[in-house]
């Protein structure tokens, strides 16, 4: 590889100013993401606020329905991945890999999502920001009869959620846990009991 072939380097092998700038911006962005990780409620409040601002903007402008429809489909796809287990039980043989507990006395195995909450939030927020940016360009304002898109999205949502709920019932898993199991102490029998 000759000098200057790698991205972000100038002809003399030193990092270019533009490459250094984008590297630094990426580091700052990642730093803010890392700091926001423990504040899930605050992150979702910001995302819901952005969604509300986006909806108000689309309502006032009376356009960009295709962009809004694409955003809705993208969010539906993210939500389904969020509700789905990382290892799909329908794809496993009975003896292969980890399985979700099906009986009361089986070992508790936590539900591991295909799409973790943080990545769900990050992708959903990026989608809203990109859709918001699209509303500033007239090229994305394709004329369409929006009630058809709304009806199609509702039908798609119902069909997809029905299939997801059937999958949950068939393989007996819940995508939501109500906290970790904790143990208060021992009873007279000497066995710990869950609170």
PDB file of N, CA and C in Angstrom, residues 3-5 9-15:
ATOM      1  N   UNK A   3       1.877   5.417   0.181  1.00  0.00           N
ATOM      2  CA  UNK A   3       1.566   6.491   1.119  1.00  0.00           C
ATOM      3  C   UNK A   3       0.290   7.212   0.711  1.00  0.00           C
ATOM      4  N   UNK A   4      -0.549   7.515   1.685  1.00  0.00           N
ATOM      5  CA  UNK A   4      -1.765   8.290   1.409  1.00  0.00           C
ATOM      6  C   UNK A   4      -2.932   7.468   0.930  1.00  0.00           C
ATOM      7  N   UNK A   5      -2.768   6.120   0.881  1.00  0.00           N
ATOM      8  CA  UNK A   5      -3.869   5.280   0.411  1.00  0.00           C
ATOM      9  C   UNK A   5      -4.952   5.084   1.453  1.00  0.00           C
ATOM     10  N   UNK A   9      -5.694   9.984   5.674  1.00  0.00           N
ATOM     11  CA  UNK A   9      -4.290  10.357   5.654  1.00  0.00           C
ATOM     12  C   UNK A   9      -4.008  11.217   4.430  1.00  0.00           C
ATOM     13  N   UNK A  10      -3.128  12.159   4.608  1.00  0.00           N
ATOM     14  CA  UNK A  10      -2.727  12.990   3.486  1.00  0.00           C
ATOM     15  C   UNK A  10      -1.619  12.280   2.721  1.00  0.00           C
ATOM     16  N   UNK A  11      -1.055  12.928   1.734  1.00  0.00           N
ATOM     17  CA  UNK A  11      -0.018  12.334   0.891  1.00  0.00           C
ATOM     18  C   UNK A  11       1.236  12.027   1.704  1.00  0.00           C
ATOM     19  N   UNK A  12       1.525  12.812   2.717  1.00  0.00           N
ATOM     20  CA  UNK A  12       2.749  12.648   3.486  1.00  0.00           C
ATOM     21  C   UNK A  12       2.608  11.678   4.650  1.00  0.00           C
ATOM     22  N   UNK A  13       1.507  10.968   4.772  1.00  0.00           N
ATOM     23  CA  UNK A  13       1.328   9.972   5.813  1.00  0.00           C
ATOM     24  C   UNK A  13       0.809  10.516   7.124  1.00  0.00           C
ATOM     25  N   UNK A  14       0.601  11.805   7.218  1.00  0.00           N
ATOM     26  CA  UNK A  14       0.062  12.398   8.438  1.00  0.00           C
ATOM     27  C   UNK A  14      -1.458  12.429   8.338  1.00  0.00           C
ATOM     28  N   UNK A  15      -2.151  12.350   9.445  1.00  0.00           N
ATOM     29  CA  UNK A  15      -3.617  12.437   9.384  1.00  0.00           C
ATOM     30  C   UNK A  15      -4.054  13.772   8.799  1.00  0.00           C
TER      31      UNK A  15
END
